[in-house]
Coordinates of C-alpha atoms in Angstrom, one line a residue:
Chain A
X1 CA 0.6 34.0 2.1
X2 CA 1.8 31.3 0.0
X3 CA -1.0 28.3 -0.2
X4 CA -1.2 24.8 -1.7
X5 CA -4.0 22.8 -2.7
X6 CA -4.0 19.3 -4.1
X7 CA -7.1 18.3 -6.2
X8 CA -7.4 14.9 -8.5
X9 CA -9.9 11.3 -8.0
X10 CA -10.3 9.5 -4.7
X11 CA -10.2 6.9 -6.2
X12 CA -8.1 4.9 -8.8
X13 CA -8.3 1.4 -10.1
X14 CA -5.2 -1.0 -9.8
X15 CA -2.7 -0.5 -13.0
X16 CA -4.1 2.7 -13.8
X17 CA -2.7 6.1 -13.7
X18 CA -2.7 8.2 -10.4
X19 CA -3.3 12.0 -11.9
X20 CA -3.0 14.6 -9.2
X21 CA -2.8 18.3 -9.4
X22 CA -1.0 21.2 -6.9
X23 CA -2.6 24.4 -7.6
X24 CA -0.7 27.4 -5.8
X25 CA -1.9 30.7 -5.0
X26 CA -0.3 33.9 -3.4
X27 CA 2.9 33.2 -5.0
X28 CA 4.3 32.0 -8.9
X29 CA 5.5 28.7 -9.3
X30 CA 7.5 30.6 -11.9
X31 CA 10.4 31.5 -10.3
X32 CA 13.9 31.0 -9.7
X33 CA 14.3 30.8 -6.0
X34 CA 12.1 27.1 -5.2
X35 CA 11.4 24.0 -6.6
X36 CA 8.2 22.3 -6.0
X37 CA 8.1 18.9 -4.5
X38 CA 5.2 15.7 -4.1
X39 CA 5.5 13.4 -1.2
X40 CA 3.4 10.4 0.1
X41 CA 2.7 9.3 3.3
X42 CA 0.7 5.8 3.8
X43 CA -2.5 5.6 6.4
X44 CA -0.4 5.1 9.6
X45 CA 2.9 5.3 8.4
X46 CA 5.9 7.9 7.4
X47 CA 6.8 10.1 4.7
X48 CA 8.2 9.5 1.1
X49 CA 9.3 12.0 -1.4
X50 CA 8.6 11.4 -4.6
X51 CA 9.9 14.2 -6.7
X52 CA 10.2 17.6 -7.2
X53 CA 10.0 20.2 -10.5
X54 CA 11.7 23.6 -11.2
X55 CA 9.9 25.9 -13.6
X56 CA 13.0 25.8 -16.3
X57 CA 11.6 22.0 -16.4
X58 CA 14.7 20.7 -14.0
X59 CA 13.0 17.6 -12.4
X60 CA 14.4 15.0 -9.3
X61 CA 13.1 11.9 -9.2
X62 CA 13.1 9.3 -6.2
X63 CA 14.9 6.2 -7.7
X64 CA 12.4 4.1 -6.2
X65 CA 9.6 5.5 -8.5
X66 CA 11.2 7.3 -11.2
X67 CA 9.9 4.5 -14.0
X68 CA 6.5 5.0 -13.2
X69 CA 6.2 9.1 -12.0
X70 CA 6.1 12.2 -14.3
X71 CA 6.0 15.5 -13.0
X72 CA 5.3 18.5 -14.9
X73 CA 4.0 22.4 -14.5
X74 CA 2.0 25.0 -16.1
X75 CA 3.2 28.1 -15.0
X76 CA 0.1 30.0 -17.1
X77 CA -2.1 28.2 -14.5
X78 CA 0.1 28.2 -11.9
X79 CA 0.1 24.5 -11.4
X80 CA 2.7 21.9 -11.0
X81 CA 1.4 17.8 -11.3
X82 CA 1.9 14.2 -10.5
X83 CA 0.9 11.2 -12.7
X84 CA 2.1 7.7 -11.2
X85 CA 1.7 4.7 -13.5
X86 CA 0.5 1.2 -12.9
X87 CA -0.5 1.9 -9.4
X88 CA -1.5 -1.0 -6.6
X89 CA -2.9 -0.8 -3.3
X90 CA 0.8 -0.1 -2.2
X91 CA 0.5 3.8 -3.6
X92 CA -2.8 4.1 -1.1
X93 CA -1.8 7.5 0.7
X94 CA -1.9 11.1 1.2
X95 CA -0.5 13.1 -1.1
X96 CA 1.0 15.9 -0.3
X97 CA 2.6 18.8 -2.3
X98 CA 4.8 21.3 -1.3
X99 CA 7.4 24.2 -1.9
X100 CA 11.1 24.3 -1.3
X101 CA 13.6 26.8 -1.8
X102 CA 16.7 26.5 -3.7
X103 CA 19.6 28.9 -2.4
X104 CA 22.9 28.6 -4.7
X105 CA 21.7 25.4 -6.5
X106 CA 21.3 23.6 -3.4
X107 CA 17.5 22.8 -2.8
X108 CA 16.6 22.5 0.5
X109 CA 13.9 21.4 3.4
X110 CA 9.5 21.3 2.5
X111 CA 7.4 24.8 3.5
X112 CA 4.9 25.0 3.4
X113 CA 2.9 22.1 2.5
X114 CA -1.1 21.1 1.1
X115 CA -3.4 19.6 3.2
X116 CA -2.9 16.5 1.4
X117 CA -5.9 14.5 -0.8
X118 CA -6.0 10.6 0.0
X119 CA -5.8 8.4 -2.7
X120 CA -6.9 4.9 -2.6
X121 CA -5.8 2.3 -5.5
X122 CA -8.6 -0.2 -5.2
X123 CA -11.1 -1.8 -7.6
Chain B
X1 CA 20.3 6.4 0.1
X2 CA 20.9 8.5 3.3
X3 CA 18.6 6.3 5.9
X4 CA 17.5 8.6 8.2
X5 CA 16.9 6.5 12.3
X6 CA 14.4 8.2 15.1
X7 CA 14.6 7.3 18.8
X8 CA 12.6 6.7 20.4
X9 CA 9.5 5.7 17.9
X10 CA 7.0 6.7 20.5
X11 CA 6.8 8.1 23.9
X12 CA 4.4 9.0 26.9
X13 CA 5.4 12.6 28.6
X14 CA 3.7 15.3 30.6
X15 CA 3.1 18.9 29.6
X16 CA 5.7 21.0 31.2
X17 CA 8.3 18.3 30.7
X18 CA 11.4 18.7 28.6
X19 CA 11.9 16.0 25.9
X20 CA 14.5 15.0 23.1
X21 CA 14.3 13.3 20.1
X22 CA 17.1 11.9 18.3
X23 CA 18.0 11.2 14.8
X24 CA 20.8 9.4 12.8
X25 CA 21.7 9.5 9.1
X26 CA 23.7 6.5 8.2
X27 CA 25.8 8.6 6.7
X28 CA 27.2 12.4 7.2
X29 CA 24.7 15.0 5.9
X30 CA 26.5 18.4 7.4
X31 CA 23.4 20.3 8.8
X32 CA 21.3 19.4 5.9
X33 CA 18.6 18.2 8.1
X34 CA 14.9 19.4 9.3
X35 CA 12.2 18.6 11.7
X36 CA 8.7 18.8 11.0
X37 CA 5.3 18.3 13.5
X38 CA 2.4 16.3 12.1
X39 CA -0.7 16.2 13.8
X40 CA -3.6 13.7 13.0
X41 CA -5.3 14.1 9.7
X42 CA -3.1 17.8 9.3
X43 CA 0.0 18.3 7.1
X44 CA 3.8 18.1 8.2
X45 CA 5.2 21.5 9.5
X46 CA 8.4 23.0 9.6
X47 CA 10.0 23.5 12.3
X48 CA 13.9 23.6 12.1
X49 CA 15.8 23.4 9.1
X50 CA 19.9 23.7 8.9
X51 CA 19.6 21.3 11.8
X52 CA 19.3 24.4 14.4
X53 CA 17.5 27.3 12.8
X54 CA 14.0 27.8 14.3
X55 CA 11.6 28.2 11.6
X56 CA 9.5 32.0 11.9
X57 CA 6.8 31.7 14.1
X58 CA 7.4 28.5 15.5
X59 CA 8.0 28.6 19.3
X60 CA 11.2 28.9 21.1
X61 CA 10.6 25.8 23.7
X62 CA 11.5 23.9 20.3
X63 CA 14.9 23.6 19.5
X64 CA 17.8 21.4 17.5
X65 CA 21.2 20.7 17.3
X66 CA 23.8 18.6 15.6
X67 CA 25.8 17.8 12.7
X68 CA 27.3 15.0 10.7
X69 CA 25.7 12.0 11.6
X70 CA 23.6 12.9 14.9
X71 CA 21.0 15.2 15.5
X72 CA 18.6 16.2 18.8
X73 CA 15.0 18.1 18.4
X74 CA 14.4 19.2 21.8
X75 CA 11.2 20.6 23.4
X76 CA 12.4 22.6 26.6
X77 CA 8.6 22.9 28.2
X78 CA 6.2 20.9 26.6
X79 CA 2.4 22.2 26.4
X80 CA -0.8 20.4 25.4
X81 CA -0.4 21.1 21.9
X82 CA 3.0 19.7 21.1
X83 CA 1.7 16.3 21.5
X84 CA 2.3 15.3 17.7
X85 CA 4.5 13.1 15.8
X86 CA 7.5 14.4 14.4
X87 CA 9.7 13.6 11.9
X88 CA 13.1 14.8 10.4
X89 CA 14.5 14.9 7.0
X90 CA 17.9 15.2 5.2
X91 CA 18.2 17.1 2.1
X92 CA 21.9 16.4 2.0
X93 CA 21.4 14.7 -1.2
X94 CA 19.1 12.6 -3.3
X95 CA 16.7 10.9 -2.7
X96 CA 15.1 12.9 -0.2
X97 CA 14.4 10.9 3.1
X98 CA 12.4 11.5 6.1
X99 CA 13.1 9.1 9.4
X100 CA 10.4 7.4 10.3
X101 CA 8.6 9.1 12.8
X102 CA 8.5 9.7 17.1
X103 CA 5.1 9.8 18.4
X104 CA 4.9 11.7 21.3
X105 CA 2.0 11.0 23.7
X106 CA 0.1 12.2 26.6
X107 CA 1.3 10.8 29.9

């Protein structure tokens, strides 16, 4: 069965780069039938996506963080990641990564997800 | 951006008690629309997706409807472990949003 797992620091410094990485097993990130998304989620609050990659390289961005996020995969490792620029203590949360499929170019709900890794921007 | 409105934010209930939550986009989204469960320190999990479709494996107390604008998650019989938060999402079009969240309690 298809599983996620997000790995990267704890911990990052304010204006620095946020580098986190989904690695996926029991299933390619290589194929044409799901893109693979990052969202956020806040200590005690909701859910943001942030933006999701196909394996041809096709990438969404949320407008409200597009100039500071890069996605990008390695399909030979069968990893898809997340860096996220100039970080403050407002990009403190969960991480999460997760699949979603695409059926006739429409790309659709989150399953399954990653546990999540916190990340806390502090100096 | 489609906002995405839960009601009620949080509520108190008793196992074996049927609840619904509702959600409004502020604009209409079709049946692009899912629900997800989150419970304390664990991921979000699918539910329904296409506003109605029960995920595999998920239980069928749990159940959705709507289209266009207005949408209902509804638990028919709830048990001890569907006390969770839960959330729903449109993936009508970009950027993806979520709604921000019912917390459903113990009683």
């Amino acid at each position: 069965q298809l599983q996620l797992q997000e790995s990267g620091p704890g911990l990052v410094k304010p204006s620095e780069t946020l580098s986190l990485t989904c690695t996926v097993s029991g299933g390619s990130i290589g194929t044409s039938s799901y893109y693979w998304g990052w969202i956020r989620q806040p200590p005690g609050k909701g859910l943001e996506w942030i933006g999701s990659i196909y394996y041809s390289g096709s990438i969404y961005y949320n407008p409200s963080l597009k100039s500071r996020v890069t996605l990008s995969e390695d399909t030979s490792k069968n990893q898809f990641s997340l860096k996220l620029s100039s970080v403050t203590a407002a990009d403190t949360a969960v991480y999460y990564c997760a699949r979603h499929p695409v059926v006739r170019g429409v790309i659709l709900w989150f399953d399954p997800w990653g546990q999540g890794t916190l990340v806390t921007v502090s100096s | 951006a489609v906002r995405m409105t839960q009601s009620p934010s949080s509520f108190s209930a008793s196992t074996e008690d049927r609840v619904t939550i509702t959600c409004r986009a502020s604009q209409g989204i079709g049946s692009f629309l899912a629900w997800y469960q989150q419970k304390p320190g664990k991921a979000p999990k699918l539910l329904i997706y296409g506003a109605s479709t029960l995920q595999s494996g998920v239980p069928s107390r749990f159940s959705g409807s709507g289209s266009g604008t207005d949408f209902t998650l509804t638990i028919s019989w709830l048990q001890s472990e569907d006390f969770a938060t839960y959330y729903c999402q449109q993936y009508y079009s970009y950027p993806y949003t979520f709604g921000q969240g019912t917390k459903l309690e113990i009683k």
